[in-house]
Short mmCIF file of C-alpha atoms in Angstrom, two decimals:
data_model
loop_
_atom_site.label_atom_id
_atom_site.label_comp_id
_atom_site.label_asym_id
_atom_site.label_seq_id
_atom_site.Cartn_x
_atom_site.Cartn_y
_atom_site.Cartn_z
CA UNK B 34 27.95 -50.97 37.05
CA UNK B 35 24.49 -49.52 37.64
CA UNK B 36 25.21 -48.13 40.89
CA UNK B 37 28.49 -46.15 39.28
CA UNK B 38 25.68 -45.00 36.45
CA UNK B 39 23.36 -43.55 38.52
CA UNK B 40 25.72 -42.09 40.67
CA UNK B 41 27.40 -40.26 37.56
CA UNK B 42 23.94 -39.55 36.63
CA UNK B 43 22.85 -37.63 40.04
CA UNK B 44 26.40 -36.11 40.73
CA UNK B 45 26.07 -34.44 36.90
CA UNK B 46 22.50 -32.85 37.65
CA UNK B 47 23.28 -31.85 40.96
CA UNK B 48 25.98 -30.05 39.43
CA UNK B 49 23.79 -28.24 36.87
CA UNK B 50 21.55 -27.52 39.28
CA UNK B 51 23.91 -25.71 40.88
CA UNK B 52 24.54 -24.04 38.15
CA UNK B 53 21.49 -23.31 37.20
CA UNK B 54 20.69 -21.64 40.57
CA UNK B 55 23.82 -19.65 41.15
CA UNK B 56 23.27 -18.19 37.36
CA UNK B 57 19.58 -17.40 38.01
CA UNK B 58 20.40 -16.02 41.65
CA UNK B 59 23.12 -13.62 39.88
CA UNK B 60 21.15 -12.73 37.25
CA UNK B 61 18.31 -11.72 39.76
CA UNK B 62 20.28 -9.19 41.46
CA UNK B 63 20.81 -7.12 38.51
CA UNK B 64 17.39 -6.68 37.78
CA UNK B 65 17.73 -2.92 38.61
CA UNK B 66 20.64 -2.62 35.66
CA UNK B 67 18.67 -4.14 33.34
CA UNK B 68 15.06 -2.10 33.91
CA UNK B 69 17.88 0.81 33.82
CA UNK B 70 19.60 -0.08 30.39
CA UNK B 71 15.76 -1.16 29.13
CA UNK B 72 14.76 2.78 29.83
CA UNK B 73 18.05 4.10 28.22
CA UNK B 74 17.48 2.51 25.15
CA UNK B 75 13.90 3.74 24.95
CA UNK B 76 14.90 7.14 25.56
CA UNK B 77 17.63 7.65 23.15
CA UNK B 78 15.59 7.87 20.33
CA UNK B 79 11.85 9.10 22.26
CA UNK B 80 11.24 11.84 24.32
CA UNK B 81 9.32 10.50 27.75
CA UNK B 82 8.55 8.50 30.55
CA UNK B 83 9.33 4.53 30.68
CA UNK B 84 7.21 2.45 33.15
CA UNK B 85 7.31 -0.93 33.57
CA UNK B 86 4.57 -2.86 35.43
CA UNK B 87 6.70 -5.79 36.46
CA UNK B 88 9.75 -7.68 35.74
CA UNK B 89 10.50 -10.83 37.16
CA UNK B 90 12.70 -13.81 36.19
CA UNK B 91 11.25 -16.67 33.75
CA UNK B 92 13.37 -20.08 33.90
CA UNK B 93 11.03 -22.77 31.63
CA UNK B 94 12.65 -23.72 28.91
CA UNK B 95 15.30 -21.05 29.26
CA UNK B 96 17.63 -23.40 31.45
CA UNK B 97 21.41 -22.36 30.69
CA UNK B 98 20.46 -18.21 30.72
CA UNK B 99 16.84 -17.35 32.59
CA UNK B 100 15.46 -14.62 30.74
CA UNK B 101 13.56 -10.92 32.26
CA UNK B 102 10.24 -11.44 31.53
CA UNK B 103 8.78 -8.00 31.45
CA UNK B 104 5.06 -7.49 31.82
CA UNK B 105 3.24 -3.61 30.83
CA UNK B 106 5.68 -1.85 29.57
CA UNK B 107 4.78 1.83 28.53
CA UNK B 108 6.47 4.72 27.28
CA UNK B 109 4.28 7.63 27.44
CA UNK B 110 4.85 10.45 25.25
CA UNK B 111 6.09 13.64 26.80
CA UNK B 112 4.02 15.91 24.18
CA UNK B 113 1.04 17.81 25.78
CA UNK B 114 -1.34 15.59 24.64
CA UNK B 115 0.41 11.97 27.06
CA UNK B 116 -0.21 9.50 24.36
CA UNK B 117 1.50 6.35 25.35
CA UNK B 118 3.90 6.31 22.62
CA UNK B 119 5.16 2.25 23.25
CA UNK B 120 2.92 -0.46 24.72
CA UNK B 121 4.81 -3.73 25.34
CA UNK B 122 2.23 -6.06 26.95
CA UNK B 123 4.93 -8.78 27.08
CA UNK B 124 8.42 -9.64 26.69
CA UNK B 125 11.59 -11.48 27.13
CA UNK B 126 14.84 -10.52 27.45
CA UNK B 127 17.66 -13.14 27.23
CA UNK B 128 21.57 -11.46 28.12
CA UNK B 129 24.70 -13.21 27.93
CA UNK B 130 25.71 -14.08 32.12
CA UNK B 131 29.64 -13.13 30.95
CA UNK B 132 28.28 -9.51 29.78
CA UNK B 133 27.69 -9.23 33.35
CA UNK B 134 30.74 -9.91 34.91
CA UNK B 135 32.24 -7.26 32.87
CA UNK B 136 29.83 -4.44 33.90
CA UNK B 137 27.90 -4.66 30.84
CA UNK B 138 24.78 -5.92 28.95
CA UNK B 139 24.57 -7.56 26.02
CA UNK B 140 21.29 -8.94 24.54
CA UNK B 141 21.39 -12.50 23.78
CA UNK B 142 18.01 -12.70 22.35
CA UNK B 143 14.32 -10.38 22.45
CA UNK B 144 10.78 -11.38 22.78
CA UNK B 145 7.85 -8.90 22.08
CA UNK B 146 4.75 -10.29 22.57
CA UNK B 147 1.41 -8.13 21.88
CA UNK B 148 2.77 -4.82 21.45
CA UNK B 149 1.80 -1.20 19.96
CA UNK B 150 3.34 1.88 18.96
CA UNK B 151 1.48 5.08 18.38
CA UNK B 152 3.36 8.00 16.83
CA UNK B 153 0.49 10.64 16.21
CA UNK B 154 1.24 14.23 15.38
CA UNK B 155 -1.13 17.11 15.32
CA UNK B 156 0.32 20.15 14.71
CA UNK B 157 3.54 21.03 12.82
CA UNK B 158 6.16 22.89 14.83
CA UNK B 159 8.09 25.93 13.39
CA UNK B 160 11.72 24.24 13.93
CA UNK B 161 9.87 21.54 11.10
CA UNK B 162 9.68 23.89 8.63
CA UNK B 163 12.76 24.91 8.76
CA UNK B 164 15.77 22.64 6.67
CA UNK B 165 18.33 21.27 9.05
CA UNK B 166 21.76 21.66 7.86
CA UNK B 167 24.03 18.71 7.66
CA UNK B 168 25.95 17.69 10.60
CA UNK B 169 28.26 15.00 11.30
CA UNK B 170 28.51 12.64 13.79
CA UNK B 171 30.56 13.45 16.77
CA UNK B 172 30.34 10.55 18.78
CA UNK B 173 33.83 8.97 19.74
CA UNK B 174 34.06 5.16 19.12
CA UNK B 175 34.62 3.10 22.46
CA UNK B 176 38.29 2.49 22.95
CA UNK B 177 37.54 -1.00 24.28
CA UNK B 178 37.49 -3.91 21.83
CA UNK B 179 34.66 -5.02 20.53
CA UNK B 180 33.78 -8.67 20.36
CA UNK B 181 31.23 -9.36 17.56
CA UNK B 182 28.50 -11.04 18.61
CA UNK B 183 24.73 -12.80 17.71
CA UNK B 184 21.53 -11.83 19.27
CA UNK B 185 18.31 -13.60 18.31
CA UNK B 186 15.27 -11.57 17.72
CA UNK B 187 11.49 -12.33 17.52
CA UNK B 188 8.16 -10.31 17.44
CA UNK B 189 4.63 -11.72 16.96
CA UNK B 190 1.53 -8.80 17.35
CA UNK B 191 2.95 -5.83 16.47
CA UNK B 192 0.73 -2.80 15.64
CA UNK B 193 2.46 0.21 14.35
CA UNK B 194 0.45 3.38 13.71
CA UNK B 195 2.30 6.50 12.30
CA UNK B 196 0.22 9.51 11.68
CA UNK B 197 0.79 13.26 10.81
CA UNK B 198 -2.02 15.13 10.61
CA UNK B 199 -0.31 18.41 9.12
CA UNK B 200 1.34 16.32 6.64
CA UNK B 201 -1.57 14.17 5.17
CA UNK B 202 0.60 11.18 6.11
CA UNK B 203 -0.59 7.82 7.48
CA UNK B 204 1.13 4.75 8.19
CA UNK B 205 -0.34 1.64 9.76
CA UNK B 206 0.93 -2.32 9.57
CA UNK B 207 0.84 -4.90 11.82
CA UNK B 208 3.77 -7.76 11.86
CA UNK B 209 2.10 -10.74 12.24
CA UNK B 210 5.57 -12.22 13.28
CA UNK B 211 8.70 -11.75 12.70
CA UNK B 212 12.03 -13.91 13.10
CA UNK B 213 15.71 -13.05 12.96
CA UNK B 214 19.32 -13.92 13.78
CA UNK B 215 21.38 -10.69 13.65
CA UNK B 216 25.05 -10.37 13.66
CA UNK B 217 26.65 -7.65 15.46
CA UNK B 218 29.79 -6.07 14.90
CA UNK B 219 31.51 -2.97 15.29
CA UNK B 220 30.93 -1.45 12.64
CA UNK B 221 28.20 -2.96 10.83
CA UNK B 222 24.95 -5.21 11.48
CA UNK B 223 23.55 -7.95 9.22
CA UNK B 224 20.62 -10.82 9.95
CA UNK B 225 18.40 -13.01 8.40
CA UNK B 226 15.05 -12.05 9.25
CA UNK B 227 11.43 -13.57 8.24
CA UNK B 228 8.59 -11.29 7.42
CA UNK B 229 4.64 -11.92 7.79
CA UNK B 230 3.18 -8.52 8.06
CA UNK B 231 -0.64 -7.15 7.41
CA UNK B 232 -0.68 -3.39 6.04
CA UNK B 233 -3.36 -1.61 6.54
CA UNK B 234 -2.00 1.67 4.56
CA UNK B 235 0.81 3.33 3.48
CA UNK B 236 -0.78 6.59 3.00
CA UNK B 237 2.58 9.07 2.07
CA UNK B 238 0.04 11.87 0.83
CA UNK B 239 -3.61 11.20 1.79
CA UNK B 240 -4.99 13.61 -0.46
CA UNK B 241 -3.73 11.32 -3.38
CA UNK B 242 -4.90 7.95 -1.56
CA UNK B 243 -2.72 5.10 0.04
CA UNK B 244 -0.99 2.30 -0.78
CA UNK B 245 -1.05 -1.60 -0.22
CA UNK B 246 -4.46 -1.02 1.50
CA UNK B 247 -5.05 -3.93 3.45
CA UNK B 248 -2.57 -5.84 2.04
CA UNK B 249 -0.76 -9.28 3.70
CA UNK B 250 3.08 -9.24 2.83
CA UNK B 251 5.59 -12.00 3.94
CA UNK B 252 9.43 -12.72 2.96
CA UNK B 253 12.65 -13.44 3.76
CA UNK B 254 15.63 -10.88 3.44
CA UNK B 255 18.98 -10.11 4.46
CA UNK B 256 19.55 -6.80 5.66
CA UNK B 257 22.56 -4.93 6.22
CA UNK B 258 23.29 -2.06 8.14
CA UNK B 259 26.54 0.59 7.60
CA UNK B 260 26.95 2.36 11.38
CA UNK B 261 29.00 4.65 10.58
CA UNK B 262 26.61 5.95 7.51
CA UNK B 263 23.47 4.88 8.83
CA UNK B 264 22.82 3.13 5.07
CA UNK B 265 20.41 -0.02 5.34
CA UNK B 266 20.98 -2.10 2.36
CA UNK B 267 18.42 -4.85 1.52
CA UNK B 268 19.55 -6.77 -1.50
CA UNK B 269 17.21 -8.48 -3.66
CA UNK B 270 14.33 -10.97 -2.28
CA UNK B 271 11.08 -12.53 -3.15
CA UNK B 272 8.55 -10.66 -1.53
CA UNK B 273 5.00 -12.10 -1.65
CA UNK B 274 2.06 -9.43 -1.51
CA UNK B 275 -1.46 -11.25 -1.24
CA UNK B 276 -1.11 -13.64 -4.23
CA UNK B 277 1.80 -12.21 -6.16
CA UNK B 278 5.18 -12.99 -5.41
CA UNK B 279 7.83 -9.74 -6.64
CA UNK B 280 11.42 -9.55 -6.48
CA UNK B 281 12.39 -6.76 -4.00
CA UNK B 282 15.60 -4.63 -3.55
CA UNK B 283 16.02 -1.46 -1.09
CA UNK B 284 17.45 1.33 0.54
CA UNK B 285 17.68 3.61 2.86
CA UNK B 286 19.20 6.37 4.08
CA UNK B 287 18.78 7.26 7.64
CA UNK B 288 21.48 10.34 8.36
CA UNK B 289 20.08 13.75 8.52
CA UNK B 290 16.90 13.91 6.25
CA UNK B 291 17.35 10.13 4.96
CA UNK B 292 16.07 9.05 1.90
CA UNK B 293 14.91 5.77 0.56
CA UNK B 294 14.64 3.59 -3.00
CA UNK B 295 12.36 0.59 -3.36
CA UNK B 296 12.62 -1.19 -6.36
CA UNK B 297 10.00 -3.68 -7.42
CA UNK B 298 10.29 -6.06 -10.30
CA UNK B 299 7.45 -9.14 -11.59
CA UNK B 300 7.82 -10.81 -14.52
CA UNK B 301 4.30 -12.29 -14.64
CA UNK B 302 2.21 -9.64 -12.65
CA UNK B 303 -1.90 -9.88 -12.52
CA UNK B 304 -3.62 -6.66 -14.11
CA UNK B 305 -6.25 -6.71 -11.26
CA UNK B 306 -4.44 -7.44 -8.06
CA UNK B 307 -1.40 -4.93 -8.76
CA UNK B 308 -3.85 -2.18 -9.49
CA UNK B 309 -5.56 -2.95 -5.85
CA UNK B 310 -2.31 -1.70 -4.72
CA UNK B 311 -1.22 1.25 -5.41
CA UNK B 312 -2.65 4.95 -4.99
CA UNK B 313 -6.35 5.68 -5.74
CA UNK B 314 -5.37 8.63 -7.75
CA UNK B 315 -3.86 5.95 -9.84
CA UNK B 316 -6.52 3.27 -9.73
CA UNK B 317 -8.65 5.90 -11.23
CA UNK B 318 -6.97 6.87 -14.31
CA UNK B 319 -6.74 2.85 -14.58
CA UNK B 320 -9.88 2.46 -14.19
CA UNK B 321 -10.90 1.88 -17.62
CA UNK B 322 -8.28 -0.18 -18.68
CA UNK B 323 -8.06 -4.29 -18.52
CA UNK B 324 -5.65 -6.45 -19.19
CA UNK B 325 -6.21 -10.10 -19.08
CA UNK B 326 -3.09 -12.05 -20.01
CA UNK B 327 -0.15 -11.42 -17.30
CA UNK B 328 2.82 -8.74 -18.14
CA UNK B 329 6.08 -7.80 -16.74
CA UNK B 330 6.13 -4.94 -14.15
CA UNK B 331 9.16 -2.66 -12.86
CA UNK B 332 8.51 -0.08 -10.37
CA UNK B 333 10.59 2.28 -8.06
CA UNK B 334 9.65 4.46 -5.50
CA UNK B 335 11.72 6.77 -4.24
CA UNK B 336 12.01 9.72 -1.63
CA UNK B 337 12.95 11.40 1.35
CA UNK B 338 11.82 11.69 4.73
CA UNK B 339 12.52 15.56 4.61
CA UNK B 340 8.72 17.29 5.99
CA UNK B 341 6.32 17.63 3.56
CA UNK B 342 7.58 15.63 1.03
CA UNK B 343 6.21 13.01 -1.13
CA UNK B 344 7.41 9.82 -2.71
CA UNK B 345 7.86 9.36 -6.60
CA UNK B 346 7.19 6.79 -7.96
CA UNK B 347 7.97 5.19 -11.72
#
């Protein structure tokens, strides 16, 4: 009985290991359509040059699919002054083996280790002053059918740095880490994705100040995007900024000049620790004011991302 045991036993991982080497052997040789589709994607939505300093195949603990592990990743910024514009220092890419027997690749899951993105401009161009008129999307939808699917999504070490000098505006977070399952279908995305996140400022209009200076934020929300209107909707969840927890809806609008509405709601907020937050044009007319016991707070803010314009907030 034994002997019939351990014979099951060896003939089953001889067959996985099999398997295992024909997948990793047939995922190996499309290494070139994967660094390929990675530099696509990049330059859809950014103007320059993709580099990647070395992708190789990473098997631990990724038995049934080996993943791309990418190493040095760059996209340098094809403005005169070369920035690199993306820095991946490393990363994972997981794709589902049966994408590739149809020609295609489909993300099964993303890893983005130690990462930064610089987007730093320094002089306004003409064509920005200038409104853009509405246009609609022309692209055709894909004739083939379209099997929804789930990718799995995590980032830890990711410094984001959004400046424009012109404009007064400067933006700068880091997320700590952040975890998500998200749901793809044809026409629509949705997830459930887990926030830690430091900001460092989210300066709209310098000359007025910045907000949430230095400020930790975590939470978990459910977001849900429209493709075909390129509307994010983020319905309403407990967001946690240092030690106050607020409940937080939003949306955005990110067709032509996009727009966006946060609304921000505490029923027992702390005088001292929301004031910390916001603008210091606003700390300052606060300044002489205290309030000890704790009081309910609603807040919007509200704009556009339109040049030169500024948020309002109530």
């Amino acid at each position: 009985m034994l002997k019939k045991i351990l014979k099951f036993v060896s003939g089953l991982l001889l067959i996985l290991a099999i398997l295992f080497l024909a997948t990793y052997f047939y995922v190996t040789s499309h290494k070139e359509e994967v660094t390929n589709f990675i530099a696509n994607k990049i330059s859809e939505n950014h103007e320059g040059t993709v580099s990647i300093g070395d992708i190789g195949m990473k098997s631990w603990g990724r038995f049934t699919n080996p993943a791309f592990h990418i190493t040095n990743m760059v996209l340098l910024d094809s403005t005169e002054y070369k920035i690199n514009r993306l820095d991946i220092k490393d990363a994972y890419i997981n794709i589902f083996i049966k994408s590739l027997f149809k020609n295609e690749i489909q993300l099964k899951s993303v890893e983005i280790n130690k990462a930064k993105y610089s987007s730093i401009t320094r002089k306004t161009a003409i064509t920005d002053t200038i409104p853009k008129k509405e246009t609609q999307d022309t692209k055709k939808k894909s004739s083939k059918p379209f099997d929804p699917y789930k990718m799995d999504l995590k980032i830890e070490d990711f410094a984001i740095d959004i400046q424009n000098i012109p404009r007064n505006k400067d933006i700068q977070f880091k997320l700590n880490e952040v975890s998500s399952i998200v749901n793809i279908e044809q026409d629509k995305i949705t997830s459930s994705l887990d926030l830690d996140a430091l900001i460092k400022l989210l300066g709209f209009n310098l000359e007025m100040g910045g907000y949430l200076k230095d400020s930790r934020i975590s939470g978990s929300m459910n977001p849900v995007i429209d493709l075909n209107s390129g509307k994010i909707h983020i319905p309403t969840f407990d967001l946690s900024i240092n030690d106050q927890v607020f409940k937080m809806t939003a949306d955005l609008d990110t067709a032509n000049k996009g727009g966006f509405l946060f609304k921000i709601e505490n029923e027992q907020t702390k005088y001292l620790s929301t004031v910390s937050l916001v603008a210091d044009n606003i700390q300052e007319k606060l300044s002489n004011y205290v309030i000890d016991e704790a009081f309910y707070t609603y807040t919007t803010l509200e704009g556009s991302f339109a040049p030169f314009s500024n948020p309002l907030v109530n």
